């Protein structure tokens, strides 16, 4: 049998989703570099969705000017700061392109890599994601990223790509599949892997932040890792089961040893032994309840079906003027 040739890439529209939060210092450079890249691509139309995640500086005013100056740009303003993943999700829900790219607004994901990602789609891939060849952050953050990706891959039930963030290009059918998933507290790079299709990695050098302060500090990175673990792994529950069985076995073994010794020697009846045992087992129980509680809370959070984010305003250029409107919000 002759394998099917890859489906030709639909070049009717390229959507670029760019989540931003207080990025007033980077937007001018971002627009310039992104426009240079898009001008070289042979798509019939483009849209650049600038998703402001509750920015409090001049970001939204600059986005308004960008929309007024160029019909390719669309401004999406969330009602408050919902977080990076919620902002990306709002952009994916609003994107209309046959191909959708996702990149960060701090220019650590170079726009110049987008043509390479699209070339991978041209060769038959459904998803082309960026693999970070090297990083220019500090040692602590690099070590945290390295540990996170390898630890999550080790315990995850989904085959997650190493050193791959949200930077990617996807065909329309992949975006539609992700948008149909109803879960809340979305870990998008995990969902991208979970939906399947043909996925390939493209290596690139991750740049330093162009300007401003990083929005993903260590606590936020920890929160992202936390969501990834509980969204794509049942390992914490299984680990507590193993610890529970091991503790019960150890307690039974110690009890048996004391019982044997009682027949031959006078064994000390020590108050410290009782106290240490109580504290040890109590700590294990609290840890186990905490892990169970996290899964229960996430189940409860899902049943409420709250939107991932609420869109306050959408700006599009229409007939040379900026039009305002409301955008779609995830139903949860």
C-alpha angles and dihedrals in degrees: 000000000000112000117241116261114245116271111260114255114256105232098184094113140356116207119197115198113204118180112201135182119183094336100145091134095055104040098085093052091042092054093047096050094041093051091050090054096045092049089063095051121092100226121133093229141002140204127189111200110204105196112197108203096207095302115192100192128065093294096108093046090052091048089052089055091047091053091047091051100045131028091212092071124083124187119214115185119193120212092242142342105302097164137264097283092050090050092052090048091052089052093050090050091053099040115110101183128120085227122035125198125193122201137157120255096229092076094241084120100061113225087214089074093061093086089055090052091049090049087058089053089049088057092058107277121134093202128028112186129185119249112204107234093187139352132220098205125108124289094256094052093045090051091048092052092046092051094044097054095045095042093049092047090051095055102029123106088212122070101246121191117244119243092002120132131178094294105114150114120237137185117243095256091058092051091048090051091051093046091054093058107103101202124122129223089041122206095200102193088053092048089049089058093042096057089060123202121140109315129182133180126230117199120226139162111255110224130218117264107280095223142335131037125309113261093200102072122170096274090053091046089051090050090051091050090047091054091047093053096047094041098050108024140057090190096111090059092045091047091055090050090054092047090047093052092044092050092048090049092049092048091050092048093050091047090052092049092051090048092054093045090052089068095054110025137025104258121208115249096217125192091203092059091057094046094047091048093050093048093045095050092040091054092050091050093050090049091050092047090049092054092045089047091054092055091045091049091051090050089051090047090054094050091055089061094207116173117261088231140351121231114220098184143358121205121201131164112242122178091343094310131097111250123203127213146139123272134214119280124202113259092216 
